[in-house]
XYZ file of C-alpha atoms in Angstrom:
749
model
C 14.901 14.300 -15.021
C 14.714 17.920 -16.234
C 12.536 19.206 -19.046
C 15.659 20.057 -20.983
C 16.763 16.444 -20.907
C 13.367 14.997 -21.848
C 12.655 17.093 -24.953
C 14.658 17.359 -28.148
C 13.143 18.339 -31.505
C 15.617 17.739 -34.359
C 14.174 20.269 -36.803
C 11.839 23.208 -36.195
C 10.399 25.617 -38.763
C 9.059 28.983 -37.653
C 6.774 30.839 -40.072
C 6.610 34.535 -39.215
C 9.554 36.024 -37.329
C 7.654 38.147 -34.835
C 8.075 38.443 -31.076
C 5.863 35.507 -30.102
C 7.291 32.825 -32.378
C 10.875 34.048 -32.053
C 10.735 34.094 -28.259
C 9.459 30.506 -28.189
C 12.186 29.334 -30.569
C 14.861 31.238 -28.654
C 13.655 29.727 -25.376
C 13.865 26.222 -26.841
C 17.268 26.917 -28.347
C 18.995 28.236 -25.212
C 17.613 25.279 -23.257
C 19.040 22.781 -25.718
C 15.672 21.464 -26.839
C 16.065 21.903 -30.605
C 18.525 20.980 -33.340
C 18.172 22.913 -36.597
C 15.803 25.890 -36.865
C 14.660 27.229 -40.231
C 12.774 30.494 -40.635
C 10.449 32.173 -43.091
C 9.119 35.707 -43.154
C 7.853 37.958 -45.919
C 10.422 40.500 -44.759
C 13.884 39.524 -45.992
C 15.551 41.819 -43.439
C 13.851 39.984 -40.579
C 15.123 36.632 -41.830
C 18.663 37.956 -42.212
C 18.565 39.520 -38.744
C 17.312 36.266 -37.194
C 20.175 34.420 -38.873
C 22.754 37.000 -37.761
C 21.774 36.773 -34.084
C 21.705 32.969 -34.143
C 17.965 32.652 -33.680
C 17.670 30.485 -36.806
C 20.210 28.369 -38.668
C 18.842 28.978 -42.155
C 16.077 30.716 -44.058
C 14.545 30.670 -47.485
C 12.210 32.852 -49.484
C 10.517 29.620 -50.540
C 8.234 28.634 -47.664
C 8.044 25.022 -48.814
C 11.809 24.603 -48.384
C 11.587 25.852 -44.816
C 8.949 23.339 -43.699
C 10.250 20.358 -45.645
C 11.528 17.681 -43.225
C 10.501 19.772 -40.178
C 9.368 17.886 -37.094
C 7.505 20.908 -35.712
C 6.149 23.905 -37.646
C 5.313 27.007 -35.598
C 2.962 29.379 -37.419
C 3.257 32.900 -36.030
C 1.472 35.102 -38.540
C -1.623 37.377 -38.370
C -4.857 35.420 -37.956
C -6.225 36.174 -41.423
C -2.948 35.059 -43.030
C -3.046 31.551 -41.514
C -5.129 29.912 -44.252
C -2.810 31.092 -47.022
C 0.213 29.774 -45.111
C -1.471 26.392 -44.696
C -2.297 26.252 -48.395
C 1.304 27.139 -49.263
C 2.863 24.414 -47.103
C 0.246 21.640 -47.370
C 2.083 19.688 -50.073
C 5.528 20.095 -48.485
C 5.071 18.917 -44.891
C 5.976 15.374 -43.938
C 3.603 12.628 -42.852
C 4.713 13.029 -39.226
C 5.114 16.806 -39.110
C 3.323 18.472 -36.187
C 1.950 21.989 -36.711
C 0.898 24.574 -34.164
C 0.079 28.267 -33.990
C 0.184 31.126 -31.477
C -2.912 33.071 -32.516
C -5.441 34.540 -30.104
C -8.533 33.329 -32.017
C -8.816 29.565 -32.156
C -12.121 29.092 -33.962
C -10.808 30.884 -37.034
C -7.603 28.813 -37.157
C -9.543 25.579 -36.580
C -11.716 26.479 -39.578
C -8.647 27.169 -41.697
C -7.085 23.811 -40.792
C -10.296 21.986 -41.653
C -10.621 23.832 -44.970
C -7.060 23.015 -46.050
C -6.363 19.593 -44.515
C -9.816 18.165 -43.846
C -11.990 17.692 -40.751
C -9.985 14.765 -39.367
C -6.473 16.224 -39.606
C -5.050 15.628 -36.133
C -1.474 16.913 -36.254
C -2.351 20.590 -35.868
C -2.372 21.616 -32.192
C -4.108 24.936 -31.575
C -2.214 27.063 -29.045
C -2.207 30.571 -27.612
C 0.435 32.020 -25.247
C -0.880 34.710 -22.885
C 2.259 36.838 -22.945
C 3.710 39.718 -24.884
C 5.885 42.797 -24.819
C 5.713 46.435 -25.851
C 8.626 45.683 -28.197
C 8.255 43.576 -31.299
C 10.271 41.778 -33.944
C 13.386 39.634 -33.948
C 15.418 41.966 -31.741
C 12.795 41.757 -28.981
C 12.910 37.943 -28.742
C 13.129 36.909 -25.088
C 13.939 33.336 -24.102
C 12.198 33.879 -20.727
C 9.062 35.551 -22.069
C 6.883 32.555 -21.194
C 8.315 31.645 -17.798
C 5.343 31.297 -15.412
C 2.976 32.680 -18.051
C -0.101 30.796 -19.185
C -0.295 29.066 -22.521
C -3.722 27.826 -23.548
C -3.916 24.730 -25.735
C -7.294 23.961 -27.305
C -7.240 20.308 -28.342
C -10.117 18.951 -30.416
C -11.632 15.461 -30.301
C -9.550 14.388 -33.317
C -6.254 15.930 -32.152
C -3.428 13.402 -32.295
C -2.224 12.609 -28.764
C 1.442 12.356 -29.726
C 1.253 15.775 -31.407
C -0.467 17.186 -28.346
C 2.255 15.830 -26.058
C 4.990 17.318 -28.240
C 3.486 20.831 -28.282
C 2.683 20.755 -24.580
C 6.254 19.657 -23.794
C 7.670 22.376 -26.051
C 5.782 25.043 -24.112
C 6.619 23.562 -20.722
C 10.289 23.435 -21.711
C 10.365 27.248 -21.869
C 8.747 27.570 -18.427
C 5.128 28.095 -19.448
C 2.111 26.980 -17.416
C 0.025 25.029 -19.915
C -3.754 24.760 -19.600
C -6.347 23.101 -21.831
C -9.549 24.816 -22.923
C -12.261 24.182 -25.490
C -11.976 26.196 -28.709
C -15.304 28.012 -28.306
C -14.680 28.740 -24.648
C -11.224 30.124 -25.428
C -12.630 32.591 -27.941
C -15.396 33.644 -25.539
C -12.938 34.228 -22.700
C -10.369 36.069 -24.831
C -13.074 38.286 -26.294
C -13.792 39.517 -22.768
C -10.313 39.606 -21.274
C -8.159 40.687 -24.226
C -10.010 41.622 -27.386
C -12.589 43.951 -25.820
C -9.979 45.877 -23.751
C -7.908 46.449 -26.900
C -11.001 47.570 -28.804
C -11.911 50.026 -26.034
C -8.362 51.354 -25.791
C -8.191 52.078 -29.527
C -11.657 53.642 -29.452
C -10.928 55.858 -26.434
C -7.671 57.185 -27.862
C -9.362 57.790 -31.223
C -12.256 59.635 -29.561
C -9.994 61.897 -27.541
C -7.564 62.453 -30.406
C -10.437 63.781 -32.515
C -11.585 66.119 -29.761
C -10.830 69.829 -30.331
C -9.254 69.785 -26.870
C -7.000 66.815 -27.588
C -3.774 68.705 -26.884
C -4.866 69.610 -23.379
C -6.221 66.097 -22.789
C -2.978 64.375 -23.714
C -0.795 66.948 -21.955
C -2.498 66.232 -18.656
C -3.131 62.515 -19.079
C -2.264 60.712 -15.849
C -0.687 57.301 -15.399
C -4.016 55.527 -15.432
C -4.810 56.818 -18.919
C -1.368 55.841 -20.171
C -1.584 52.381 -18.615
C -5.022 51.656 -20.022
C -4.350 52.994 -23.507
C -0.827 51.566 -23.846
C -2.265 48.561 -25.667
C -3.530 50.898 -28.403
C 0.096 51.084 -29.534
C -0.072 47.464 -30.734
C -0.141 46.539 -34.405
C -3.384 47.836 -36.002
C -3.174 45.186 -38.710
C -3.006 42.376 -36.153
C -5.962 43.700 -34.186
C -8.021 44.412 -37.285
C -7.632 40.739 -38.148
C -8.454 39.600 -34.613
C -11.607 41.716 -34.463
C -12.679 40.188 -37.758
C -11.781 36.593 -36.883
C -13.529 36.646 -33.502
C -16.385 38.925 -34.544
C -19.232 36.901 -33.040
C -17.771 36.661 -29.539
C -16.480 40.257 -29.515
C -19.883 41.618 -30.507
C -21.585 39.546 -27.811
C -19.160 40.816 -25.175
C -19.394 44.383 -26.495
C -23.201 44.280 -26.255
C -22.931 43.107 -22.661
C -20.449 45.870 -21.869
C -22.642 48.517 -23.511
C -25.615 47.329 -21.448
C -23.652 47.578 -18.228
C -22.126 50.908 -19.265
C -25.600 52.341 -19.856
C -26.623 51.011 -16.459
C -23.646 52.766 -14.855
C -24.339 55.975 -16.779
C -27.916 55.967 -15.513
C -26.761 55.440 -11.923
C -24.327 58.361 -12.163
C -26.965 60.579 -13.772
C -29.471 59.771 -11.019
C -26.806 60.168 -8.297
C -27.448 56.578 -7.203
C -24.244 56.321 -5.201
C -25.059 52.870 -3.804
C -25.321 51.367 -7.288
C -22.119 53.101 -8.366
C -20.349 51.791 -5.263
C -21.629 48.322 -6.092
C -20.029 48.440 -9.526
C -16.766 49.772 -8.107
C -16.518 47.273 -5.227
C -17.385 44.297 -7.417
C -14.840 45.431 -9.974
C -12.123 45.875 -7.354
C -12.724 42.409 -5.942
C -12.794 40.916 -9.427
C -9.490 42.607 -10.200
C -7.980 41.477 -6.897
C -9.037 37.910 -7.656
C -8.296 38.105 -11.378
C -6.912 34.590 -11.587
C -10.340 33.331 -10.448
C -12.298 35.427 -12.910
C -12.891 34.291 -16.476
C -15.408 36.266 -18.500
C -18.189 37.098 -15.986
C -17.719 34.087 -13.729
C -16.706 34.756 -10.143
C -14.855 32.245 -7.972
C -15.124 29.499 -10.573
C -12.073 27.673 -9.281
C -10.116 27.864 -6.055
C -6.779 29.618 -6.332
C -3.825 27.310 -5.896
C -2.693 27.907 -2.358
C 0.936 28.019 -1.458
C 2.330 25.119 0.526
C 2.938 26.376 4.063
C 4.934 24.536 6.740
C 5.453 25.614 10.354
C 8.675 24.787 12.149
C 7.737 25.114 15.811
C 10.828 25.259 17.997
C 10.804 24.685 21.768
C 9.880 27.949 23.509
C 9.498 29.334 27.000
C 6.571 31.260 28.427
C 3.900 33.570 27.025
C 3.233 37.131 28.136
C 1.385 40.276 27.115
C -2.116 41.591 26.444
C -3.512 41.259 22.919
C -6.652 40.691 20.880
C -7.157 37.715 18.591
C -9.139 38.083 15.325
C -12.894 38.570 15.260
C -15.373 35.759 15.809
C -15.822 33.784 12.612
C -19.372 32.636 13.362
C -20.559 36.177 14.033
C -18.650 37.551 11.041
C -20.439 35.082 8.731
C -23.844 35.965 10.100
C -23.232 39.714 10.017
C -22.744 39.525 6.247
C -25.734 37.247 5.698
C -28.278 39.151 7.785
C -26.855 42.558 6.889
C -27.341 41.692 3.219
C -30.962 40.687 3.807
C -31.750 43.696 5.991
C -33.384 46.930 4.881
C -30.908 49.777 5.189
C -27.159 50.007 5.727
C -25.397 47.827 8.302
C -22.018 48.835 9.723
C -19.762 46.037 10.982
C -16.555 46.480 12.958
C -14.161 43.765 14.114
C -14.979 41.637 11.051
C -12.694 38.619 10.646
C -10.804 39.063 7.373
C -10.099 35.345 7.035
C -10.776 33.299 3.931
C -13.939 31.647 5.283
C -15.634 34.929 6.143
C -14.469 36.481 2.887
C -16.041 33.576 0.990
C -19.407 34.467 2.530
C -18.878 38.134 1.708
C -18.020 37.318 -1.910
C -21.072 35.064 -2.241
C -23.387 37.957 -1.383
C -21.490 40.303 -3.689
C -22.073 37.735 -6.416
C -25.796 37.950 -5.599
C -25.900 41.699 -6.117
C -25.339 43.059 -2.613
C -23.183 46.186 -2.393
C -20.562 45.642 0.305
C -17.800 48.132 1.072
C -14.603 46.808 2.600
C -13.386 45.019 4.525
C -10.806 47.537 5.657
C -9.199 47.013 9.056
C -12.193 44.993 10.155
C -14.796 47.518 9.001
C -17.500 46.498 6.518
C -20.475 48.481 5.224
C -23.363 46.402 3.859
C -26.108 47.995 1.768
C -28.929 45.561 2.452
C -31.358 44.513 -0.285
C -34.116 43.119 1.935
C -35.243 39.528 2.331
C -36.316 39.273 -1.313
C -33.692 41.421 -3.005
C -30.947 38.930 -3.852
C -30.107 38.415 -7.532
C -29.071 35.174 -9.266
C -25.271 34.800 -9.136
C -23.451 34.632 -12.493
C -22.192 31.143 -11.700
C -21.792 28.648 -8.867
C -20.942 30.174 -5.496
C -17.432 29.069 -4.549
C -17.130 28.871 -0.756
C -13.573 27.664 -0.299
C -13.144 25.770 2.946
C -16.188 27.204 4.722
C -18.722 24.652 5.872
C -20.563 27.373 7.796
C -21.072 29.366 4.604
C -22.415 26.386 2.694
C -24.754 25.059 5.376
C -26.250 28.413 6.348
C -26.527 29.578 2.757
C -28.375 26.369 1.879
C -31.210 27.537 4.139
C -31.278 31.038 2.702
C -31.057 29.820 -0.895
C -34.031 27.505 -0.391
C -36.217 30.598 -0.069
C -35.033 32.380 -3.235
C -36.722 32.401 -6.635
C -33.598 31.266 -8.492
C -31.372 28.187 -8.557
C -27.962 28.155 -6.907
C -25.072 25.708 -6.927
C -22.477 25.892 -4.150
C -19.041 24.295 -4.313
C -15.865 24.359 -2.259
C -12.269 23.236 -2.040
C -11.020 19.687 -1.622
C -11.592 19.666 2.125
C -15.118 21.091 1.999
C -16.031 18.697 -0.814
C -15.615 15.788 1.618
C -17.903 17.156 4.330
C -21.506 15.984 4.847
C -24.319 18.211 3.613
C -27.151 15.708 3.959
C -27.725 16.982 7.483
C -28.985 20.296 6.055
C -30.497 18.860 2.878
C -32.800 16.531 4.825
C -34.714 19.139 6.859
C -34.844 21.502 3.864
C -36.516 18.754 1.844
C -39.067 18.347 4.643
C -39.835 22.051 4.191
C -40.479 21.514 0.468
C -37.115 22.604 -0.918
C -35.541 20.820 -3.882
C -31.952 20.115 -2.861
C -29.362 17.957 -4.617
C -25.976 16.858 -3.324
C -23.173 14.780 -4.752
C -22.614 11.162 -3.753
C -23.002 10.399 -0.031
C -24.486 13.839 0.592
C -21.250 15.689 -0.190
C -20.804 19.022 -2.014
C -21.425 20.468 -4.482
C -24.942 21.213 -3.316
C -27.657 22.515 -5.644
C -30.694 24.341 -4.314
C -33.546 24.881 -6.754
C -35.514 28.041 -6.046
C -39.094 29.083 -6.787
C -40.468 26.312 -4.573
C -42.929 27.152 -1.810
C -41.500 26.368 1.607
C -43.657 25.407 4.547
C -42.737 25.784 8.185
C -41.893 22.655 10.148
C -40.876 21.610 13.611
C -37.522 19.882 13.461
C -35.912 17.838 16.215
C -32.182 17.934 15.605
C -30.814 14.364 15.548
C -27.548 15.717 16.931
C -26.485 19.051 18.371
C -25.424 21.318 15.504
C -25.625 25.099 15.415
C -25.145 25.056 11.637
C -28.132 22.774 11.010
C -30.260 24.740 13.484
C -29.316 27.995 11.760
C -29.969 26.559 8.301
C -33.529 25.586 9.223
C -34.245 28.902 10.956
C -32.950 30.921 8.003
C -35.103 28.876 5.622
C -37.964 29.599 8.025
C -37.709 33.295 7.166
C -39.206 32.322 3.785
C -41.466 29.430 4.839
C -45.217 29.645 5.206
C -46.218 29.633 8.862
C -44.094 28.774 11.865
C -40.700 27.117 11.910
C -39.193 25.708 15.097
C -36.109 23.707 16.010
C -35.446 21.687 19.154
C -31.868 20.735 19.948
C -30.759 17.793 22.117
C -28.018 19.868 23.762
C -27.193 23.588 23.782
C -25.346 24.883 20.704
C -24.191 28.302 19.604
C -27.059 30.777 19.537
C -25.444 33.494 17.405
C -28.165 33.230 14.741
C -30.999 33.726 17.232
C -29.224 36.617 18.916
C -28.397 38.351 15.662
C -31.893 37.910 14.220
C -33.189 39.700 17.309
C -30.505 42.356 16.857
C -31.854 42.986 13.350
C -35.363 43.370 14.785
C -36.769 39.963 13.873
C -39.067 38.292 16.380
C -37.510 35.043 17.621
C -38.828 33.049 20.573
C -36.552 30.847 22.663
C -38.235 28.435 25.059
C -35.728 26.116 26.692
C -34.157 24.052 23.935
C -36.655 25.144 21.258
C -36.291 28.168 18.961
C -39.304 29.418 16.977
C -39.929 32.105 14.364
C -42.679 33.094 11.931
C -42.194 34.191 8.345
C -43.432 37.555 7.125
C -41.165 39.800 9.169
C -38.304 41.972 8.046
C -34.734 42.646 9.067
C -33.736 46.215 9.883
C -30.139 47.346 9.469
C -28.048 47.823 12.594
C -24.450 48.169 13.800
C -22.432 45.108 14.807
C -19.184 45.007 16.789
C -17.743 41.522 16.292
C -15.994 40.272 19.452
C -12.710 38.369 19.355
C -13.226 34.695 18.521
C -13.095 32.416 21.558
C -12.120 29.557 19.219
C -8.992 31.498 18.249
C -8.446 32.569 21.844
C -8.550 28.897 22.888
C -5.117 28.206 21.406
C -3.585 30.872 23.634
C -5.623 29.765 26.662
C -4.134 26.298 26.337
C -0.690 27.655 25.425
C -0.479 29.864 28.512
C -1.835 27.076 30.715
C 0.834 24.539 29.686
C 3.873 26.882 29.472
C 5.442 27.483 32.874
C 5.666 31.148 33.881
C 3.060 32.358 31.382
C 0.697 35.252 32.081
C -1.408 36.706 29.258
C -4.625 38.690 28.874
C -6.850 38.194 25.838
C -8.931 41.289 25.148
C -12.571 41.686 24.082
C -13.270 37.947 23.748
C -16.801 36.761 23.074
C -18.081 34.729 26.026
C -21.439 33.672 24.654
C -22.802 31.039 27.090
C -23.014 28.540 24.212
C -19.297 28.963 23.474
C -17.533 28.893 26.859
C -16.967 25.157 27.067
C -13.221 25.655 26.650
C -13.106 27.906 29.727
C -15.214 25.485 31.768
C -13.128 22.468 30.730
C -9.774 24.144 31.381
C -10.977 25.303 34.796
C -12.135 21.758 35.574
C -8.610 20.596 34.662
C -7.144 23.083 37.124
C -6.527 25.985 34.753
C -5.883 29.441 36.193
C -8.371 31.553 34.229
C -9.993 34.856 35.208
C -12.846 36.489 33.302
C -12.574 40.264 33.682
C -14.484 43.374 32.627
C -17.615 41.526 31.502
C -19.917 43.574 29.300
C -22.398 43.250 26.444
C -21.731 44.542 22.924
C -24.394 44.290 20.248
C -26.286 41.579 22.097
C -23.176 39.419 22.606
C -21.404 39.153 25.987
C -17.672 39.926 25.892
C -14.868 40.042 28.455
C -11.114 40.173 28.898
C -9.630 36.820 29.886
C -6.456 36.423 31.937
C -4.669 33.073 31.792
C -1.688 32.024 33.897
C 0.227 28.789 33.772
C -1.038 25.907 35.894
C -0.441 22.210 36.323
C -3.457 20.672 34.627
C -4.984 17.348 35.662
C -6.749 14.790 33.544
C -10.548 14.596 33.759
C -13.508 12.872 32.169
C -14.852 15.778 30.127
C -18.569 16.309 30.916
C -20.648 15.536 27.845
C -22.816 18.602 28.422
C -19.705 20.711 27.734
C -18.868 19.023 24.437
C -21.215 21.077 22.186
C -19.988 24.235 23.953
C -16.372 23.515 22.947
C -16.712 21.505 19.749
C -14.229 23.612 17.745
C -11.789 23.954 20.608
C -11.059 20.252 21.139
C -7.917 20.098 18.990
C -6.328 22.616 21.381
C -7.804 20.795 24.380
C -6.150 17.559 23.209
C -2.813 19.350 23.685
C -3.900 20.431 27.166
C -4.854 16.837 27.978
C -1.456 15.575 26.778
C 0.289 17.965 29.202
C -1.979 17.129 32.154
C -1.321 14.806 35.085
C -3.305 11.609 34.582
C -5.898 10.421 32.100
C -8.332 12.548 30.101
C -11.380 10.908 28.532
C -13.560 12.525 25.885
C -16.936 11.019 24.903
C -19.963 12.264 22.979
C -17.858 14.104 20.396
C -18.561 12.117 17.218
C -19.151 15.463 15.465
C -15.361 15.923 15.486
C -14.990 13.156 12.907
C -16.779 15.184 10.189
C -15.153 18.591 10.569
C -12.522 19.923 8.126
C -10.808 16.628 8.884
C -11.459 13.683 11.179
C -10.151 15.740 14.079
C -10.168 12.863 16.546
C -7.956 10.695 14.365
C -5.765 13.583 13.205
C -5.044 14.706 16.776
C -4.482 11.183 18.064
C -2.107 10.392 15.203
C -0.192 13.611 15.828
C 0.076 13.010 19.570
C 1.372 9.499 18.976
C 3.977 10.928 16.582
C 5.162 13.187 19.407
C 5.364 10.312 21.880
C 2.036 10.626 23.713
C -0.077 7.631 24.733
C -3.381 8.401 23.006
C -6.095 6.422 21.315
C -9.245 7.367 19.496
C -12.690 5.990 20.174
C -15.849 6.122 18.105
C -16.999 9.326 19.771
C -13.888 10.707 21.424
C -10.435 9.817 22.744
C -8.470 8.620 25.774
C -5.227 10.529 26.418
C -2.603 9.709 29.029
C -1.086 13.001 30.171
C 2.690 13.500 30.397
C 2.521 15.355 33.699
C 4.529 18.346 34.889
C 7.906 17.108 33.628
C 6.770 15.589 30.352
C 7.933 16.913 27.012
C 6.696 16.293 23.490
C 9.191 14.722 21.125
C 9.859 16.121 17.675
C 8.369 14.918 14.438
C 6.297 15.769 11.388
C 2.598 16.409 11.863
C 0.111 15.738 9.072
C -2.694 18.287 9.418
C -4.926 17.096 6.575
C -5.165 20.789 5.606
C -7.109 21.483 8.830
C -6.296 24.891 10.320
C -7.143 23.908 13.904
C -4.922 20.830 13.774
C -2.075 23.031 12.526
C -2.425 25.663 15.255
C -2.830 23.068 17.993
C 0.467 21.372 17.228
C 2.146 24.759 16.823
C 1.367 25.619 20.466
C 2.541 22.150 21.547
C 6.081 23.421 20.899
C 5.883 25.268 24.241
C 6.315 21.867 25.895
C 8.516 20.209 23.249
C 12.059 18.879 23.577
C 12.689 19.084 19.832
C 11.243 21.078 16.918
C 7.809 20.077 15.656
C 7.318 20.315 11.898
C 3.681 21.037 11.060
C 2.802 20.366 7.408
C 0.089 21.896 5.222
C -0.721 25.000 7.266
C -2.014 27.244 4.467
C -5.616 26.926 5.673
C -4.790 28.671 8.947
C -5.661 31.838 7.025
C -9.279 30.664 6.912
C -9.835 31.571 10.546
C -6.713 33.229 11.964
C -4.861 35.664 9.689
C -1.306 36.375 10.975
C -1.428 33.599 13.550
C 2.353 33.226 13.303
C 3.021 36.924 13.900
C 0.742 37.147 16.928
C 2.049 33.874 18.372
C 5.688 34.918 18.024
C 4.998 38.286 19.634
C 3.502 36.443 22.598
C 6.534 34.162 23.023
C 6.313 31.190 20.641
C 9.087 30.439 18.169
C 7.393 29.655 14.858
C 9.081 29.817 11.479
C 6.867 29.703 8.415
C 8.129 28.254 5.146
C 5.940 29.048 2.160
C 6.353 27.560 -1.303
C 4.270 28.041 -4.455
C 1.636 25.375 -4.934
C 2.688 22.406 -7.027
C 1.330 22.482 -10.534
């Protein structure tokens, strides 16, 4: 049922015939949501004009006649006029009349309501639409002014629920996105995001207008000046009242701004270009992510991601030479260690995916000046091991488990407290595995129920070095402990039961830190320092794996993947595919920044099922979703064991892949620590169907490449998170020979 059909208000009274109230009434009227509308304004001409254009059905110079018998009264007058209006209408409103306002200061209106009606009056719903226009008055009324604009409602503990529902429905009926907020928080936020900018705009124009050179200044004012000062053309009376009504919060925000402005002035005076760049880069990111920024809080909530679906149609072969995005693991670590180094670190090939960007933003929030990324280039002005600053709020890390687990180790050594949170997927992933060894080192770490995020690390504790035997192979846990060891008294060492990625050890050495590797044990001492360096991030073998499998299963394929990282702890996918009969050549091997890289040529081959060696499992842990597709196309049975880690990734990847394969007609079953897959052989084809990805990017990409051996289209749901590790996966895949269509819809409210 539509909003139009579910809302009808027999009689509405609008007090104050300005743009805001008139646009709301007009929006309700054209959508058939109201019966009679009565209007009141001190200006007789405005009332007559509103009547002439059909905005209202009647008006009166007696305000009590306008509100009498009204079901909803909309008060749209200057803030300091609200109390007088309430006093004028108090005796005339009915026992069931609901009242609301549209003012931008809620504390003042709440005080007026209490003064006139009493502390328990519940039928006044405080509201504030975040929308406007350069035009004003009755003639500017726009029935679509609020479509997809925010309206903030600030209910109080005593607010009547039926009244609240009515006002919320009346805003939603005109297309507004309604959000709730506490009264005090609303006034704090609006002081920073609306009231202060208007104050500054008026002040700047006044300052320049009084300059003896004002004619020249205004003659040559560029677009930026006009855009910023446009708001100084608003009603002075309205803003005088707002500045008075929200005085406390505006002064607090103004003091903060003056402090930061003095700080910036000092940096410019002293030619401290790094500090100036820090202000500019943080401001640019804040502006780019404006919907996540309220007051001075960065990344307080995840942005609502669009719903993305892939339609993967049957395709032929793959061809061409190309480079997949940079290695995510190395990109994360380049930001972390570059931030803690002394000097300026230059990074090229940085993966501009959401996970890596979450790490980058976290260090910006802790005061590190980071330029970029721009076309994979990032410049990091390191602050040293002890130079991080407390973030303004919790660090929001999106979908990135790597960010959270590695940062937990680094945060344990700081002298401030940090809370880290993430999106829905990350909030389900286990963090006890890093909390436990950190507690052994003396850190105070708190997690949510069952060891899940958010995770709180309390600083100022003294860490001591430990030896830690990993209960299961995990590069993230190993790295967490080693990074905490940078701050721990004495020696810290980690022994792993099977080889895992060694990017942290390699990069620490690259930054000049002494790290000893003896077999399966890694050891470091605290007290050293990191020295800035240059890092060239190789292409991510985890991203390359999708195309390795794709070319292997699609007859007639021949591709070359350029500049791929072939770290010995990451080449399990190559070893496994070769063991299955894959036709893979590693060419032009070389070393870049301490990491081995090569070009990899893959040609189609008839794969055969194998029992995957358990010693290869940690070396290919992220590549198994793609390898499940390879196993489904092989001749014979493939058995995976020793991979229980897959059940606690972004999703339960064993179950997700098995369920998807069964949907497509493959004989597959999951086990506690792996899976058994009966391959389709050379002539087998996947059927069509809908794949549930559980918002896991690797599940999505794996079933996208399955279309190369499909008889019907495969519909892959919830693919938005592919951007976390592989920006423009669809574009690169289609250029290589796949046939993927991407359907994107705005996120559901």
